[in-house]
Coordinates of C-alpha atoms (C1' of nucleotides) in Angstrom, one line a residue:
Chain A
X893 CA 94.3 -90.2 94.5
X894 CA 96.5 -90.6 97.5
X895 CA 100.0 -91.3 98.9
X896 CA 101.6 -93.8 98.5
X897 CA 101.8 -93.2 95.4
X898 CA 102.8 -96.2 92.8
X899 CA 104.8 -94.3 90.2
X900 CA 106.1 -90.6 89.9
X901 CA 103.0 -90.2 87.5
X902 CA 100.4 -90.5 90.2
X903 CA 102.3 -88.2 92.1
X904 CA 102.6 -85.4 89.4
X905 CA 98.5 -86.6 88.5
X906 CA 98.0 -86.1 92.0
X907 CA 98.8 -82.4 91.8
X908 CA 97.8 -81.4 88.1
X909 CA 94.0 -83.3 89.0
X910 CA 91.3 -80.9 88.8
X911 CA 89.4 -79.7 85.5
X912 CA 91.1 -76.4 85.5
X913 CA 94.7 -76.7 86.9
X914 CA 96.8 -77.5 84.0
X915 CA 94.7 -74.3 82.2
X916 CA 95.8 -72.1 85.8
X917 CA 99.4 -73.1 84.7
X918 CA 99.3 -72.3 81.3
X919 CA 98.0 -68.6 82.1
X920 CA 100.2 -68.1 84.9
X921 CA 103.2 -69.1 83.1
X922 CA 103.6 -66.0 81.0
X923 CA 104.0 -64.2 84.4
X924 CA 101.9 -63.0 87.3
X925 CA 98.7 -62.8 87.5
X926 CA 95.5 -61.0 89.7
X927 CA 92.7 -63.0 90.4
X928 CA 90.3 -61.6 88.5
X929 CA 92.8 -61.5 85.4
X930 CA 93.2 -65.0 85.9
X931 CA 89.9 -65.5 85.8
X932 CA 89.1 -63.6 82.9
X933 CA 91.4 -66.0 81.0
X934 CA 89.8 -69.3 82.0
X935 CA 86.2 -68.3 80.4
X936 CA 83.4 -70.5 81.8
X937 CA 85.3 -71.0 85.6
X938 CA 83.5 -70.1 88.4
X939 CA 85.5 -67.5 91.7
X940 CA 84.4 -70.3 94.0
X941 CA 86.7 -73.0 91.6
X942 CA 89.4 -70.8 90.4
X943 CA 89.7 -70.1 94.4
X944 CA 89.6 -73.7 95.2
X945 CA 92.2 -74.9 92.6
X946 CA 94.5 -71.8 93.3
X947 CA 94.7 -73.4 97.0
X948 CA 95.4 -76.2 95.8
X949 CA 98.5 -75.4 93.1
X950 CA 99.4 -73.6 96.6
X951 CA 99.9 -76.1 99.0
X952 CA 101.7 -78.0 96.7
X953 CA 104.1 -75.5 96.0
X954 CA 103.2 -74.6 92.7
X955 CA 102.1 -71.1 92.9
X956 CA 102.9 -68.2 95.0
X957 CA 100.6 -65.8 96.7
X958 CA 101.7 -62.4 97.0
X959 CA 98.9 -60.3 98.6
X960 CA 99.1 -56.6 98.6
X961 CA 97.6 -54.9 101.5
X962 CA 95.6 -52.1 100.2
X963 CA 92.6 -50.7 98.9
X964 CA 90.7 -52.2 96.5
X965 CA 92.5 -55.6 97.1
X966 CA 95.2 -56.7 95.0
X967 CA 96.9 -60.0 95.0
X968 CA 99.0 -61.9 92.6
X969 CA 99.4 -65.4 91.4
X970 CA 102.4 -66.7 90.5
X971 CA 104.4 -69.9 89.3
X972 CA 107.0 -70.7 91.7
X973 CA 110.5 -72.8 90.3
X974 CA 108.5 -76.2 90.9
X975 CA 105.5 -74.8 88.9
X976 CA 107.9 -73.6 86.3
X977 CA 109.8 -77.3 86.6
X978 CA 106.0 -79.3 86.3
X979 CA 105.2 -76.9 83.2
X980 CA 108.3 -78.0 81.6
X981 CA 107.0 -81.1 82.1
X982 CA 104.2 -80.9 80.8
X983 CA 105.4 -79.6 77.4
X984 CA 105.6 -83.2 75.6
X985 CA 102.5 -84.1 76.9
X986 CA 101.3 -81.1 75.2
X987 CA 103.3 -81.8 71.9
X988 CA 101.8 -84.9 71.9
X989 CA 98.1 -83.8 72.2
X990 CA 99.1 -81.3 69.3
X991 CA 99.3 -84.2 67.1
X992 CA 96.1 -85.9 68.9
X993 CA 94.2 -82.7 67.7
X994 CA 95.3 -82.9 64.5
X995 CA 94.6 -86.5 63.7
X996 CA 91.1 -85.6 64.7
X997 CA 90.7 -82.6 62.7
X998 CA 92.2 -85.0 59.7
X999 CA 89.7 -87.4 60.5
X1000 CA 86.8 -85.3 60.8
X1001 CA 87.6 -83.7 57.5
X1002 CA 88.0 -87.2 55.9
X1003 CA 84.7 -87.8 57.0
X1004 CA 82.8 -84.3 55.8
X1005 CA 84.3 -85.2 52.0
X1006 CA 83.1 -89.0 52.0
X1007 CA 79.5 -87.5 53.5
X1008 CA 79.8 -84.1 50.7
X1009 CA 80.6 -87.6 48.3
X1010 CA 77.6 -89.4 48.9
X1011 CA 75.5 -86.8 48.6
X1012 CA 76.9 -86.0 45.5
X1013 CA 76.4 -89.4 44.5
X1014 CA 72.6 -89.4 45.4
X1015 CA 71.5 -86.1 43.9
X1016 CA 72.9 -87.9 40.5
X1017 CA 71.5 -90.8 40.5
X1018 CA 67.9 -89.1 41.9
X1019 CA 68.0 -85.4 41.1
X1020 CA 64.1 -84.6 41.1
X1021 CA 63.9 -86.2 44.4
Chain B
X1016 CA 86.4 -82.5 78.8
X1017 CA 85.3 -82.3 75.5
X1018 CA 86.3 -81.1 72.8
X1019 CA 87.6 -78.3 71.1
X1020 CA 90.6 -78.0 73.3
X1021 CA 92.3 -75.4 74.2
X1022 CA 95.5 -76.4 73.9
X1023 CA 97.5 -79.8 73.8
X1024 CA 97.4 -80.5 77.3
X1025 CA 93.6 -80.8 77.4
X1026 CA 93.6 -82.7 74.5
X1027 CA 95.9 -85.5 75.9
X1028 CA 94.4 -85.1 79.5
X1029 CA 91.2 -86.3 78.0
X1030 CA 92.8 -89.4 76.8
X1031 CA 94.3 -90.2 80.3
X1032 CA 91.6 -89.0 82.2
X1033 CA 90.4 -92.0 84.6
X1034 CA 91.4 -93.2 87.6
X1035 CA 93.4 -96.4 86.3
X1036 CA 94.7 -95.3 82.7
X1037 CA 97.9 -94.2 83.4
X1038 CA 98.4 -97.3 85.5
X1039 CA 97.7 -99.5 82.4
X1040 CA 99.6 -97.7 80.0
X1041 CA 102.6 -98.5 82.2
X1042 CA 101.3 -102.4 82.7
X1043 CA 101.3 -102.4 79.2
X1044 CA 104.2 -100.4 78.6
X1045 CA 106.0 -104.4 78.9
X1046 CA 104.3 -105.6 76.2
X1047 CA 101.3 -107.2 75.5
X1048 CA 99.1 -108.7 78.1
X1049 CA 96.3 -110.5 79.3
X1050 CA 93.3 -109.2 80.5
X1051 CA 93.6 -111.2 83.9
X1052 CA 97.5 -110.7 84.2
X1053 CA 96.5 -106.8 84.0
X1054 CA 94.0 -107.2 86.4
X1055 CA 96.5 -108.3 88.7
X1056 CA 98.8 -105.4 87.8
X1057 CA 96.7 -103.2 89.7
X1058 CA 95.7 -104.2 92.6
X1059 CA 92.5 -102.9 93.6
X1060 CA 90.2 -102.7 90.5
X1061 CA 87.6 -104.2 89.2
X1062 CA 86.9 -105.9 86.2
X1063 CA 84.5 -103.8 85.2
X1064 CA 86.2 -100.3 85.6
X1065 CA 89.6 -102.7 83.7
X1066 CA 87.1 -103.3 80.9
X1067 CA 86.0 -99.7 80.9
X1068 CA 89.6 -97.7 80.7
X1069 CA 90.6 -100.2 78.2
X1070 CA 87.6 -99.7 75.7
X1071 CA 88.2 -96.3 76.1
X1072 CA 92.2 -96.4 75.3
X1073 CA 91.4 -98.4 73.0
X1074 CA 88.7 -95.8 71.4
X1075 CA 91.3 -93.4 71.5
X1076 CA 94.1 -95.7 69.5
X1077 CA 96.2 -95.7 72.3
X1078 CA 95.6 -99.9 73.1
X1079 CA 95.3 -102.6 70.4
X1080 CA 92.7 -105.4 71.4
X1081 CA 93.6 -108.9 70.3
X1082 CA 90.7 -111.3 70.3
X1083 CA 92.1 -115.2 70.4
X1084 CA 89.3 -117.7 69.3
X1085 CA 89.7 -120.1 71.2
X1086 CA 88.7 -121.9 74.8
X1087 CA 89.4 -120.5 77.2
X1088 CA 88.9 -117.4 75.3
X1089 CA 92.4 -114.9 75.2
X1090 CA 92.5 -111.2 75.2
X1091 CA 95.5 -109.5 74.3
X1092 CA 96.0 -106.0 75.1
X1093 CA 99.0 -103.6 73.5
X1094 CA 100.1 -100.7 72.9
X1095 CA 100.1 -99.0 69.8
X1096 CA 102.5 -97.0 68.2
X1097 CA 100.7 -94.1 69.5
X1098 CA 100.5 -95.3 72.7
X1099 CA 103.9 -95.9 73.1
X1100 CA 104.5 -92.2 72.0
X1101 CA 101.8 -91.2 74.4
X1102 CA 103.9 -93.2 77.3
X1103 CA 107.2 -91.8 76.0
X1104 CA 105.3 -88.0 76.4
X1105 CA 104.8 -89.1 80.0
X1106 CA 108.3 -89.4 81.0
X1107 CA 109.0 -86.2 81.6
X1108 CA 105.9 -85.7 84.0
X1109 CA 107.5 -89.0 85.7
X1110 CA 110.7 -87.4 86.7
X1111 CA 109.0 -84.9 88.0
X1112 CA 106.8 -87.0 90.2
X1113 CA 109.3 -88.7 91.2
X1114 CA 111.2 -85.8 92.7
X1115 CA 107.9 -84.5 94.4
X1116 CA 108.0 -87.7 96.0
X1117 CA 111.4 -87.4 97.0
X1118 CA 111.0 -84.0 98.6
X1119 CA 107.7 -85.2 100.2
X1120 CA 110.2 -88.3 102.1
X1121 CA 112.6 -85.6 103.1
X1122 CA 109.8 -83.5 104.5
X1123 CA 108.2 -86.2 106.5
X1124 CA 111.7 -87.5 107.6
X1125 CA 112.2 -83.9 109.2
X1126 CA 108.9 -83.3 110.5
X1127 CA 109.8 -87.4 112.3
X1128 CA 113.5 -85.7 113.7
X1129 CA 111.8 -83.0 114.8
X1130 CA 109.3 -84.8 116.7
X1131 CA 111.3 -86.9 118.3
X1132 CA 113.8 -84.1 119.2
X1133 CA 110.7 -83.1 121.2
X1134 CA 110.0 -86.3 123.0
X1135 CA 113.6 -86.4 124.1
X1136 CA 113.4 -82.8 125.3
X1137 CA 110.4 -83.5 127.1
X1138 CA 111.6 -86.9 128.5
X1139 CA 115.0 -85.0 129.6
X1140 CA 113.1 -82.0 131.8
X1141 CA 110.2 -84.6 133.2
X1142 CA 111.8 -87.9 133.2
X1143 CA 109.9 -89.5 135.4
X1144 CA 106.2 -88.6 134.0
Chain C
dC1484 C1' 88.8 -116.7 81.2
dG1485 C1' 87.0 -112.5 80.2
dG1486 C1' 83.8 -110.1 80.4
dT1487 C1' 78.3 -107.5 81.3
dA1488 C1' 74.5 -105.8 84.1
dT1489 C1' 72.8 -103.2 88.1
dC1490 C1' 72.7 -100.5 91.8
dC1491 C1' 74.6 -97.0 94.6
dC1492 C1' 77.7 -93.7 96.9
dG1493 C1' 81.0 -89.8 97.4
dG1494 C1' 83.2 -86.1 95.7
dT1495 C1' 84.0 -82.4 92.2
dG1496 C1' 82.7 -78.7 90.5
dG1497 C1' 78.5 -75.5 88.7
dA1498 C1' 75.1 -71.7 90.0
dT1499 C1' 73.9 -68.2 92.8
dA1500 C1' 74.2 -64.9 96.5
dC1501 C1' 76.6 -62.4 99.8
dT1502 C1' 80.9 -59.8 102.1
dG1503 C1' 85.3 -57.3 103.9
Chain D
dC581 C1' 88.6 -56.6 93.9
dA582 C1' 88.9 -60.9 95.8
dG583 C1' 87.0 -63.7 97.7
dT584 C1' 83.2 -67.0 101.1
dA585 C1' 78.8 -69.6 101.8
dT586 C1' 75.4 -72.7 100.4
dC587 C1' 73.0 -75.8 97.9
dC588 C1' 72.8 -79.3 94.3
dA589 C1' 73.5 -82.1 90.0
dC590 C1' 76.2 -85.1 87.8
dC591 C1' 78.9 -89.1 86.9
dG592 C1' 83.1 -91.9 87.7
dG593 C1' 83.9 -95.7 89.8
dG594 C1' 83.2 -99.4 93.8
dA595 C1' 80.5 -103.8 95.1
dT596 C1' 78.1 -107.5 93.7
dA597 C1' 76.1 -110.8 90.8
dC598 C1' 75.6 -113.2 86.6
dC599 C1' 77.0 -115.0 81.6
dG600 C1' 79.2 -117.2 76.9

DNA sequence: CGGTATCCCGGTGGATACTG
DNA sequence: CAGTATCCACCGGGATACCG
């Protein structure tokens, strides 16, 4: 994606586009954060990633890099106001898949009792089979 | 993405996720439309990528496909009532986008002043280079 | 009109190894 | 601890052509 942009989504899009970003906001938002503390809470990213999309959040003025000068290394990762203003943001979205989540998991379950039904059905009809 | 998620956000991120969808949940956001008249909506994609994001929103209850038998064959695409709440989750995330793109303008406008504030400096000490 | 079918390219992000 | 460096696999989506 790319400026111009067509509508204030694809600009917010633009910034929050990345597999792991919208995760770096959620752990960052309870406060700041070291790198490797970061990283322990995003299980499964790689240094090279987390690295890449820290950056990123960067650039755009989402986060702010404090680094300590000292030994061993320290630096911090935090939300700056705009981060804090795009996580607001973000809450309905998250509201709304909330209710996504649990449709599925009503679904799903809907599904296991009609399955656990037919089975039941089958084993009566042929039970030495 | 894939499920489970780990937290709303994901959830409805999968649902969006593609290059166009956003764009055609606001096409949509109007009321129903053709498959053609959405196409020229958004300029720039193809009818095959169209057909793609809308099997997918529609997958994910978010579209409702209506099939006309008739000739020429009509295809009308809607949102659903989910949809519309997916749309109204958005907003927010709009706003936002929209002031990023304000602040972008104003940044660009200064970085323009402060060019040409140059040029004239320049053009003042060497005026006849 | 409203699609499929194919082929292909570029970029994102995963794995691994190394460093100040 | 907090990163680079490198290499590579995957797949989303663009271009083009064809079909009911």
């Amino acid at each position: 994606m790319q400026r111009p942009y067509q509508c204030g989504i694809d600009a917010a899009i633009d910034v929050i586009d990345g597999k792991w970003k919208v995760l770096v906001l959620w752990a960052l938002d309870s406060g700041a954060r070291r790198f490797g503390e970061t990283k322990r809470l995003l299980p499964g990213i790689s240094e090279k990633v987390l690295a890449q999309q820290l950056r990123e959040l960067e650039a755009d003025g989402i986060v702010h890099r404090e680094v300590y000068d000292q030994v061993p290394p320290k630096v911090e990762y935090s939300l700056t106001e705009r981060g804090r203003a795009l996580n607001a943001a973000l809450a309905p979205l998250n509201a709304w898949g909330k209710e996504r989540i649990a449709l599925l998991e009503a679904e799903a379950e809907a599904e296991a009792e009609a399955e656990a039904a037919t089975v039941a059905a089958v084993t009566a009809v042929a039970p030495a089979a």
